[in-house]
Amino acid sequence: MTKWVYAFGDGHADGDASLRNLLGGKGANLAEMSKIGLPVPPGFTVTTEVCTYFYANGHKYPTELKAQVEAAVAQMGKQMGAKLGDPKNPLLVSVRSGARVSMPGMMDTVLNLGLTPETIEGVIKLTGNPRFAWDSYRRFVQMYSNVVLGVESSEFEEILDHAKEAKGVELDTGLDADDLKAITAKFKEVVKKKLGKPFPDNVEDQLWGGIGAVFGSWMVQRAQTYRRLNKIPGDWGTAVNVQAMVFGNRGETSATGVAFTRDPATGEKYLYGEYLINAQGEDVVAGIRTPQAITKLVRERQGSKLPSMEESMPEMYKQLLGIGQTLEHHFKEMQDVEFTIQEGKLWMLQCRAGKRTAKAALKVAIDLVTEKLIDKETAVQRVDPSALDQLLHPTLDPKAPKTKYTSGLAASPGAAIGEAVFTADEAEKLANDGHEVILVRTETSPEDIAGMHAARGIVTARGGMTSHAAVVARGMGRPCVAGCGNLRIDYDKKQMVVGDKVVKQGEVITIDGSAGVVYLGRVAMQNPELTGDFNTLMAWADEIRKLKIYTNADTPTDARTARSFGAQGIGLCRTEHMFFEGDRIVSVRQMILAESVEEREKALARLLPMQRGDFEEIFRVMDGLPVIIRLLDPPLHEFLPHKDVEYEAVAKQAGISVEKLKQKSAQLHEMNPMLGHRGCRLGITYPEISAMQARAVLEAALNVEAEGKKVDAEIMIPVVAWKQELDFIADIINKVAAEIKKERGKLPTFKIGTMIELPRAALQAGKLAETAQFFSFGTNDLTQTTCGISRDDAGPFLTEYQVKGLLVRDPFVSIDRDGVGELIAIAAERGRKTRPDMEIGICGEHGGDPNSIELCQQVGLTYVSCSPFRVPVARLAAAQAALKKFERDV
């Protein structure tokens, strides 16, 4: 019989951390905490396999599940000395989700399940605290009605707000037992009115409703969006954790909180988090009450007058500190924990690896090595390569003039500038239209996930350091200022107000998530300095990785930036980008419009010194590192005007009539230019273009060598399908080289290679390697030509593919392993059969994608090439790929 339910608690557990895929992260860690003797309320986990079964079988459960759940509930009751539904000694439980990777706030939770008109009397008698009992009941009715029954939470919030207003109190804690009893009755009236049936008072119905709601929440829109953004497969499913309730709202000796064993923003080693006395868990993250700091240090840094847990509950603080250290030593990782103190007893409700900023991830990884908890190889694997983007972009210039608008908590570091917008939908829409936006909300909710991802930064009026906005922003690498207490947002008028200062939608603001400040207008930025922890981790990564990391650079500035980030060469220098600068475009257009070879060569002669000068500067910057220069690739019509207003100016520059210019442009127009007259095809039709570019490269190399510098020049021929094309252009290059040797008495060392960007070239790689000395996969075009998809038009429907679970990743972001990946493996193998020492790499933005880099390591490529700011990402991803053990299944 299949085991669908795993129990934990009371120093025992059926599972452990190795069963993460089956039990989910939360269930596996609850089992692990139980086994090492930490105070964990007993409970059980319904496995992720039930979720998979649930969706594969029309929302039905396996037949054995009911009996296994009943047995687990009975065991949990025995451990707690209570029983679900017992009017005298009732057991209350929580029902929570738990996927194998953390998805904070994306799925549903139900607390206080098991309360009914009968059991609440038992709770009152057992605790002697009617206010606590009715507070728990009204929370349960509200949460269950929203999560399980689908009644909007705002219906209940309005009743609660009116009750507080009528009583003249600001916080829920100002309401007494009679108030809460009346509110609960009104909540139930709302449910009956909305649904036409009463709120369920049968505890078994409540339990299965809660379990079903958690499984159902796996496929809600916000969870699907989160999975798509974080590349989490939809078929993983979630587990459900049912756990005995412990209560932080049982008076002044009770509390609830969230803590990190190290600061998630900086990585500093101290307990960092928030707690509330006489509260339940959702109060801390919802922003309804102002949470208090765990430590005195953080309280003082935040300038808060509210006492920290260290000061108000010193004994509980010491216990929590000790448990945090135990967990770090056990898991050998920074932890994020949820806890509840019930009448002076500390209970641990959850632990997981703490989400953190890139800066914190670097510090924590290096400190754990120093503390001898992990080795360098493990440290390198602990930092998400993509998260390094947070460190590689500008921050606010401290010397720049600023006009402060408001301030709050420094919830997620970094800085951003954008137009203020007040809804997630508007943020997403404007971002898609090319606007940079800052999402401003009273508080964010999981439904805002797409807008938060689209925004450059996030500001909230309510919420603390562990609020939804703060946690999600840190995970996404977005700067966030949370809990700006004096900020008022008017959604109808699309504006926000601080005092007498109004900011309307569309007006620009700047936020500093590292300082927790919002400024009016634009504030100047400055480039980051990458030192200390960053350099240490990068040095470890460089010791481990096998792949070389090159960059795509078309200018000396790009080349310098890439070298400062550790690039070992240029894998793609696109010569056509140089043609658009200054007066060069005039000569380029004259070359295109020439009626004879002689006219074309005259125009090319004017371009030659410009191209040669460009290459000289790049060779100087790279100082002996490889520079792979791609010959002209795009079709010629891209250099001609496309609008009527431009034709007259261009015609005048070229010395021809507007009519003739339009005629020439029409002749060059192509129905499908991506597969048209471009790349090596241009060089075959106009050999003089390839000859000029080859001369510019080789003469530049000679000139820089004459200055005493080393040069490693490599000429790459694009869009090759047949070996005859490659040979034709290679002959032109070699002929020019012979002429230069005759003229100057020597030649620089250089190589001739080709881009593999067509399926035919990949399949014929063995023959191409007879001429080509290196290969570079142009994975953008190879993806287009293999999948038959235009990258310029595919965005909308590929997103739909991901939403519907047809694709986990966009193939233009991560290489399609089964199709494009197999062609890369075939070409590499066949090329090296002909030329065993052949260097082979990829260029394009796939070269900065960790998943694609893993593929390159797997198939044995030599290098990857990416944009300058992705170089550190690629260095770290290459090290992580080198540490993985692969089966050659690509």
mmCIF file of N, CA, C and O in Angstrom, residues 105-178:
data_model
loop_
_atom_site.group_PDB
_atom_site.id
_atom_site.type_symbol
_atom_site.label_atom_id
_atom_site.label_comp_id
_atom_site.label_asym_id
_atom_site.label_seq_id
_atom_site.Cartn_x
_atom_site.Cartn_y
_atom_site.Cartn_z
ATOM 1 N N GLY A 105 3.899 33.028 0.319
ATOM 2 C CA GLY A 105 2.650 33.753 0.110
ATOM 3 C C GLY A 105 1.856 33.343 -1.103
ATOM 4 O O GLY A 105 0.777 33.873 -1.353
ATOM 5 N N MET A 106 2.352 32.372 -1.873
ATOM 6 C CA MET A 106 1.695 32.049 -3.129
ATOM 7 C C MET A 106 0.539 31.067 -2.977
ATOM 8 O O MET A 106 -0.343 30.991 -3.813
ATOM 9 N N MET A 107 0.576 30.261 -1.921
ATOM 10 C CA MET A 107 -0.488 29.270 -1.733
ATOM 11 C C MET A 107 -1.186 29.489 -0.399
ATOM 12 O O MET A 107 -0.777 30.321 0.396
ATOM 13 N N ASP A 108 -2.244 28.725 -0.185
ATOM 14 C CA ASP A 108 -3.163 29.053 0.900
ATOM 15 C C ASP A 108 -2.838 28.364 2.226
ATOM 16 O O ASP A 108 -2.217 27.298 2.261
ATOM 17 N N THR A 109 -3.303 28.999 3.299
ATOM 18 C CA THR A 109 -3.123 28.526 4.671
ATOM 19 C C THR A 109 -4.436 28.713 5.423
ATOM 20 O O THR A 109 -5.147 29.708 5.209
ATOM 21 N N VAL A 110 -4.758 27.779 6.307
ATOM 22 C CA VAL A 110 -5.909 27.927 7.206
ATOM 23 C C VAL A 110 -5.424 27.667 8.634
ATOM 24 O O VAL A 110 -4.763 26.655 8.894
ATOM 25 N N LEU A 111 -5.749 28.583 9.557
ATOM 26 C CA LEU A 111 -5.375 28.439 10.965
ATOM 27 C C LEU A 111 -6.627 28.215 11.819
ATOM 28 O O LEU A 111 -7.732 28.599 11.429
ATOM 29 N N ASN A 112 -6.430 27.634 12.990
ATOM 30 C CA ASN A 112 -7.487 27.474 14.001
ATOM 31 C C ASN A 112 -8.604 26.535 13.550
ATOM 32 O O ASN A 112 -9.731 26.611 14.051
ATOM 33 N N LEU A 113 -8.305 25.656 12.615
ATOM 34 C CA LEU A 113 -9.331 24.749 12.111
ATOM 35 C C LEU A 113 -9.733 23.771 13.221
ATOM 36 O O LEU A 113 -8.881 23.238 13.934
ATOM 37 N N GLY A 114 -11.039 23.528 13.344
ATOM 38 C CA GLY A 114 -11.557 22.682 14.408
ATOM 39 C C GLY A 114 -12.452 23.440 15.362
ATOM 40 O O GLY A 114 -13.060 22.844 16.260
ATOM 41 N N LEU A 115 -12.560 24.759 15.178
ATOM 42 C CA LEU A 115 -13.447 25.554 16.022
ATOM 43 C C LEU A 115 -14.879 25.479 15.501
ATOM 44 O O LEU A 115 -15.124 25.627 14.293
ATOM 45 N N THR A 116 -15.808 25.237 16.390
ATOM 46 C CA THR A 116 -17.236 25.185 16.080
ATOM 47 C C THR A 116 -17.973 25.810 17.266
ATOM 48 O O THR A 116 -17.365 26.079 18.317
ATOM 49 N N PRO A 117 -19.303 26.012 17.150
ATOM 50 C CA PRO A 117 -20.041 26.540 18.311
ATOM 51 C C PRO A 117 -19.902 25.660 19.550
ATOM 52 O O PRO A 117 -19.977 26.159 20.680
ATOM 53 N N GLU A 118 -19.663 24.340 19.351
ATOM 54 C CA GLU A 118 -19.495 23.439 20.493
ATOM 55 C C GLU A 118 -18.074 23.494 21.042
ATOM 56 O O GLU A 118 -17.863 23.602 22.263
ATOM 57 N N THR A 119 -17.078 23.424 20.148
ATOM 58 C CA THR A 119 -15.688 23.336 20.629
ATOM 59 C C THR A 119 -15.199 24.635 21.230
ATOM 60 O O THR A 119 -14.288 24.631 22.075
ATOM 61 N N ILE A 120 -15.780 25.763 20.840
ATOM 62 C CA ILE A 120 -15.294 27.034 21.403
ATOM 63 C C ILE A 120 -15.569 27.099 22.905
ATOM 64 O O ILE A 120 -14.782 27.685 23.671
ATOM 65 N N GLU A 121 -16.642 26.457 23.336
ATOM 66 C CA GLU A 121 -16.926 26.446 24.780
ATOM 67 C C GLU A 121 -15.840 25.670 25.522
ATOM 68 O O GLU A 121 -15.430 26.044 26.630
ATOM 69 N N GLY A 122 -15.361 24.577 24.898
ATOM 70 C CA GLY A 122 -14.268 23.814 25.499
ATOM 71 C C GLY A 122 -12.996 24.623 25.578
ATOM 72 O O GLY A 122 -12.262 24.570 26.583
ATOM 73 N N VAL A 123 -12.710 25.410 24.532
ATOM 74 C CA VAL A 123 -11.511 26.257 24.531
ATOM 75 C C VAL A 123 -11.605 27.297 25.647
ATOM 76 O O VAL A 123 -10.626 27.561 26.356
ATOM 77 N N ILE A 124 -12.793 27.884 25.829
ATOM 78 C CA ILE A 124 -12.966 28.904 26.867
ATOM 79 C C ILE A 124 -12.734 28.297 28.251
ATOM 80 O O ILE A 124 -12.036 28.863 29.106
ATOM 81 N N LYS A 125 -13.311 27.101 28.485
ATOM 82 C CA LYS A 125 -13.146 26.464 29.792
ATOM 83 C C LYS A 125 -11.698 26.062 30.043
ATOM 84 O O LYS A 125 -11.177 26.209 31.155
ATOM 85 N N LEU A 126 -11.020 25.544 28.998
ATOM 86 C CA LEU A 126 -9.637 25.086 29.165
ATOM 87 C C LEU A 126 -8.676 26.243 29.412
ATOM 88 O O LEU A 126 -7.715 26.123 30.169
ATOM 89 N N THR A 127 -8.916 27.366 28.766
ATOM 90 C CA THR A 127 -7.967 28.484 28.849
ATOM 91 C C THR A 127 -8.392 29.537 29.860
ATOM 92 O O THR A 127 -7.555 30.339 30.313
ATOM 93 N N GLY A 128 -9.693 29.563 30.168
ATOM 94 C CA GLY A 128 -10.187 30.639 31.027
ATOM 95 C C GLY A 128 -10.034 31.995 30.366
ATOM 96 O O GLY A 128 -9.951 33.024 31.036
ATOM 97 N N ASN A 129 -10.015 32.016 29.034
ATOM 98 C CA ASN A 129 -9.729 33.247 28.303
ATOM 99 C C ASN A 129 -10.717 33.386 27.138
ATOM 100 O O ASN A 129 -10.413 33.025 25.999
ATOM 101 N N PRO A 130 -11.926 33.899 27.416
ATOM 102 C CA PRO A 130 -12.930 34.016 26.347
ATOM 103 C C PRO A 130 -12.474 34.894 25.179
ATOM 104 O O PRO A 130 -12.808 34.615 24.037
ATOM 105 N N ARG A 131 -11.722 35.951 25.508
ATOM 106 C CA ARG A 131 -11.284 36.828 24.416
ATOM 107 C C ARG A 131 -10.399 36.079 23.425
ATOM 108 O O ARG A 131 -10.545 36.201 22.213
ATOM 109 N N PHE A 132 -9.448 35.295 23.947
ATOM 110 C CA PHE A 132 -8.577 34.497 23.092
ATOM 111 C C PHE A 132 -9.401 33.547 22.210
ATOM 112 O O PHE A 132 -9.179 33.414 21.013
ATOM 113 N N ALA A 133 -10.388 32.867 22.831
ATOM 114 C CA ALA A 133 -11.188 31.885 22.101
ATOM 115 C C ALA A 133 -11.948 32.537 20.947
ATOM 116 O O ALA A 133 -11.934 32.045 19.810
ATOM 117 N N TRP A 134 -12.626 33.655 21.249
ATOM 118 C CA TRP A 134 -13.418 34.305 20.189
ATOM 119 C C TRP A 134 -12.532 34.997 19.150
ATOM 120 O O TRP A 134 -12.893 35.080 17.970
ATOM 121 N N ASP A 135 -11.359 35.484 19.565
ATOM 122 C CA ASP A 135 -10.406 36.042 18.600
ATOM 123 C C ASP A 135 -9.957 34.952 17.620
ATOM 124 O O ASP A 135 -9.887 35.174 16.408
ATOM 125 N N SER A 136 -9.679 33.760 18.149
ATOM 126 C CA SER A 136 -9.259 32.640 17.298
ATOM 127 C C SER A 136 -10.385 32.218 16.357
ATOM 128 O O SER A 136 -10.151 31.920 15.182
ATOM 129 N N TYR A 137 -11.623 32.220 16.876
ATOM 130 C CA TYR A 137 -12.764 31.781 16.071
ATOM 131 C C TYR A 137 -13.036 32.758 14.931
ATOM 132 O O TYR A 137 -13.264 32.358 13.786
ATOM 133 N N ARG A 138 -13.033 34.063 15.242
ATOM 134 C CA ARG A 138 -13.323 35.038 14.164
ATOM 135 C C ARG A 138 -12.227 34.995 13.098
ATOM 136 O O ARG A 138 -12.496 35.128 11.907
ATOM 137 N N ARG A 139 -10.970 34.747 13.513
ATOM 138 C CA ARG A 139 -9.887 34.611 12.536
ATOM 139 C C ARG A 139 -10.131 33.384 11.646
ATOM 140 O O ARG A 139 -9.938 33.431 10.435
ATOM 141 N N PHE A 140 -10.541 32.275 12.297
ATOM 142 C CA PHE A 140 -10.770 31.045 11.544
ATOM 143 C C PHE A 140 -11.901 31.224 10.528
ATOM 144 O O PHE A 140 -11.767 30.852 9.360
ATOM 145 N N VAL A 141 -13.009 31.801 10.960
ATOM 146 C CA VAL A 141 -14.148 31.989 10.051
ATOM 147 C C VAL A 141 -13.738 32.866 8.873
ATOM 148 O O VAL A 141 -14.047 32.569 7.706
ATOM 149 N N GLN A 142 -13.001 33.933 9.157
ATOM 150 C CA GLN A 142 -12.580 34.836 8.081
ATOM 151 C C GLN A 142 -11.629 34.133 7.108
ATOM 152 O O GLN A 142 -11.810 34.190 5.892
ATOM 153 N N MET A 143 -10.632 33.453 7.644
ATOM 154 C CA MET A 143 -9.625 32.818 6.793
ATOM 155 C C MET A 143 -10.223 31.650 6.002
ATOM 156 O O MET A 143 -10.008 31.526 4.796
ATOM 157 N N TYR A 144 -10.993 30.803 6.678
ATOM 158 C CA TYR A 144 -11.583 29.641 6.014
ATOM 159 C C TYR A 144 -12.569 30.099 4.926
ATOM 160 O O TYR A 144 -12.606 29.538 3.820
ATOM 161 N N SER A 145 -13.354 31.106 5.236
ATOM 162 C CA SER A 145 -14.347 31.597 4.271
ATOM 163 C C SER A 145 -13.674 32.132 3.017
ATOM 164 O O SER A 145 -14.164 31.936 1.899
ATOM 165 N N ASN A 146 -12.547 32.803 3.210
ATOM 166 C CA ASN A 146 -11.818 33.348 2.068
ATOM 167 C C ASN A 146 -11.085 32.256 1.292
ATOM 168 O O ASN A 146 -11.246 32.110 0.081
ATOM 169 N N VAL A 147 -10.306 31.453 1.999
ATOM 170 C CA VAL A 147 -9.418 30.480 1.358
ATOM 171 C C VAL A 147 -10.188 29.293 0.785
ATOM 172 O O VAL A 147 -9.944 28.866 -0.347
ATOM 173 N N VAL A 148 -11.116 28.765 1.566
ATOM 174 C CA VAL A 148 -11.811 27.535 1.166
ATOM 175 C C VAL A 148 -13.120 27.826 0.441
ATOM 176 O O VAL A 148 -13.434 27.207 -0.574
ATOM 177 N N LEU A 149 -13.891 28.789 0.958
ATOM 178 C CA LEU A 149 -15.226 29.042 0.411
ATOM 179 C C LEU A 149 -15.249 30.134 -0.644
ATOM 180 O O LEU A 149 -16.257 30.305 -1.339
ATOM 181 N N GLY A 150 -14.155 30.897 -0.768
ATOM 182 C CA GLY A 150 -14.044 31.880 -1.850
ATOM 183 C C GLY A 150 -14.754 33.186 -1.606
ATOM 184 O O GLY A 150 -15.037 33.932 -2.551
ATOM 185 N N VAL A 151 -15.049 33.536 -0.342
ATOM 186 C CA VAL A 151 -15.672 34.826 -0.033
ATOM 187 C C VAL A 151 -14.565 35.874 0.104
ATOM 188 O O VAL A 151 -13.558 35.643 0.777
ATOM 189 N N GLU A 152 -14.746 37.020 -0.540
ATOM 190 C CA GLU A 152 -13.721 38.063 -0.530
ATOM 191 C C GLU A 152 -13.401 38.511 0.893
ATOM 192 O O GLU A 152 -14.316 38.785 1.701
ATOM 193 N N SER A 153 -12.111 38.635 1.207
ATOM 194 C CA SER A 153 -11.679 39.016 2.552
ATOM 195 C C SER A 153 -12.150 40.421 2.917
ATOM 196 O O SER A 153 -12.380 40.728 4.089
ATOM 197 N N SER A 154 -12.317 41.276 1.902
ATOM 198 C CA SER A 154 -12.738 42.662 2.166
ATOM 199 C C SER A 154 -14.116 42.718 2.841
ATOM 200 O O SER A 154 -14.415 43.653 3.586
ATOM 201 N N GLU A 155 -14.956 41.703 2.570
ATOM 202 C CA GLU A 155 -16.277 41.648 3.210
ATOM 203 C C GLU A 155 -16.131 41.616 4.732
ATOM 204 O O GLU A 155 -16.908 42.219 5.469
ATOM 205 N N PHE A 156 -15.135 40.876 5.213
ATOM 206 C CA PHE A 156 -14.918 40.718 6.648
ATOM 207 C C PHE A 156 -14.138 41.898 7.223
ATOM 208 O O PHE A 156 -14.404 42.325 8.355
ATOM 209 N N GLU A 157 -13.185 42.421 6.463
ATOM 210 C CA GLU A 157 -12.392 43.555 6.928
ATOM 211 C C GLU A 157 -13.281 44.761 7.205
ATOM 212 O O GLU A 157 -13.059 45.511 8.164
ATOM 213 N N GLU A 158 -14.294 44.929 6.371
ATOM 214 C CA GLU A 158 -15.207 46.059 6.552
ATOM 215 C C GLU A 158 -15.955 45.941 7.882
ATOM 216 O O GLU A 158 -16.102 46.918 8.634
ATOM 217 N N ILE A 159 -16.427 44.728 8.196
ATOM 218 C CA ILE A 159 -17.130 44.495 9.478
ATOM 219 C C ILE A 159 -16.184 44.776 10.644
ATOM 220 O O ILE A 159 -16.555 45.435 11.632
ATOM 221 N N LEU A 160 -14.953 44.288 10.538
ATOM 222 C CA LEU A 160 -13.962 44.479 11.602
ATOM 223 C C LEU A 160 -13.638 45.954 11.780
ATOM 224 O O LEU A 160 -13.566 46.456 12.917
ATOM 225 N N ASP A 161 -13.458 46.674 10.679
ATOM 226 C CA ASP A 161 -13.152 48.111 10.761
ATOM 227 C C ASP A 161 -14.295 48.886 11.407
ATOM 228 O O ASP A 161 -14.063 49.797 12.222
ATOM 229 N N HIS A 162 -15.541 48.542 11.047
ATOM 230 C CA HIS A 162 -16.689 49.236 11.630
ATOM 231 C C HIS A 162 -16.771 48.997 13.130
ATOM 232 O O HIS A 162 -17.096 49.907 13.910
ATOM 233 N N ALA A 163 -16.454 47.752 13.550
ATOM 234 C CA ALA A 163 -16.494 47.427 14.983
ATOM 235 C C ALA A 163 -15.446 48.231 15.752
ATOM 236 O O ALA A 163 -15.724 48.748 16.846
ATOM 237 N N LYS A 164 -14.255 48.348 15.192
ATOM 238 C CA LYS A 164 -13.198 49.124 15.864
ATOM 239 C C LYS A 164 -13.569 50.611 15.910
ATOM 240 O O LYS A 164 -13.347 51.286 16.915
ATOM 241 N N GLU A 165 -14.146 51.081 14.818
ATOM 242 C CA GLU A 165 -14.543 52.489 14.759
ATOM 243 C C GLU A 165 -15.635 52.784 15.790
ATOM 244 O O GLU A 165 -15.593 53.795 16.504
ATOM 245 N N ALA A 166 -16.610 51.868 15.868
ATOM 246 C CA ALA A 166 -17.719 52.064 16.811
ATOM 247 C C ALA A 166 -17.230 52.077 18.254
ATOM 248 O O ALA A 166 -17.762 52.808 19.103
ATOM 249 N N LYS A 167 -16.190 51.283 18.521
ATOM 250 C CA LYS A 167 -15.672 51.200 19.888
ATOM 251 C C LYS A 167 -14.597 52.270 20.158
ATOM 252 O O LYS A 167 -14.183 52.464 21.303
ATOM 253 N N GLY A 168 -14.144 52.928 19.081
ATOM 254 C CA GLY A 168 -13.125 53.960 19.249
ATOM 255 C C GLY A 168 -11.736 53.417 19.499
ATOM 256 O O GLY A 168 -10.948 54.031 20.227
ATOM 257 N N VAL A 169 -11.443 52.232 18.928
ATOM 258 C CA VAL A 169 -10.106 51.655 19.086
ATOM 259 C C VAL A 169 -9.446 51.525 17.707
ATOM 260 O O VAL A 169 -10.121 51.432 16.684
ATOM 261 N N GLU A 170 -8.132 51.497 17.741
ATOM 262 C CA GLU A 170 -7.386 51.445 16.477
ATOM 263 C C GLU A 170 -6.982 50.024 16.107
ATOM 264 O O GLU A 170 -6.953 49.654 14.936
ATOM 265 N N LEU A 171 -6.670 49.206 17.124
ATOM 266 C CA LEU A 171 -6.153 47.861 16.873
ATOM 267 C C LEU A 171 -7.168 46.798 17.268
ATOM 268 O O LEU A 171 -8.029 47.026 18.126
ATOM 269 N N ASP A 172 -6.992 45.606 16.661
ATOM 270 C CA ASP A 172 -7.862 44.470 17.000
ATOM 271 C C ASP A 172 -7.796 44.155 18.494
ATOM 272 O O ASP A 172 -8.778 43.703 19.088
ATOM 273 N N THR A 173 -6.626 44.372 19.095
ATOM 274 C CA THR A 173 -6.438 44.030 20.515
ATOM 275 C C THR A 173 -7.316 44.876 21.438
ATOM 276 O O THR A 173 -7.474 44.562 22.612
ATOM 277 N N GLY A 174 -7.886 45.959 20.900
ATOM 278 C CA GLY A 174 -8.780 46.801 21.698
ATOM 279 C C GLY A 174 -10.197 46.260 21.786
ATOM 280 O O GLY A 174 -11.033 46.822 22.489
ATOM 281 N N LEU A 175 -10.489 45.184 21.048
ATOM 282 C CA LEU A 175 -11.822 44.583 21.078
ATOM 283 C C LEU A 175 -11.868 43.482 22.139
ATOM 284 O O LEU A 175 -10.914 42.717 22.286
ATOM 285 N N ASP A 176 -12.999 43.408 22.885
ATOM 286 C CA ASP A 176 -13.098 42.384 23.924
ATOM 287 C C ASP A 176 -13.830 41.154 23.395
ATOM 288 O O ASP A 176 -14.236 41.093 22.229
ATOM 289 N N ALA A 177 -14.052 40.153 24.281
ATOM 290 C CA ALA A 177 -14.648 38.883 23.874
ATOM 291 C C ALA A 177 -16.043 39.072 23.285
ATOM 292 O O ALA A 177 -16.394 38.450 22.272
ATOM 293 N N ASP A 178 -16.858 39.934 23.891
ATOM 294 C CA ASP A 178 -18.209 40.150 23.376
ATOM 295 C C ASP A 178 -18.178 40.773 21.982
ATOM 296 O O ASP A 178 -18.986 40.420 21.114
#
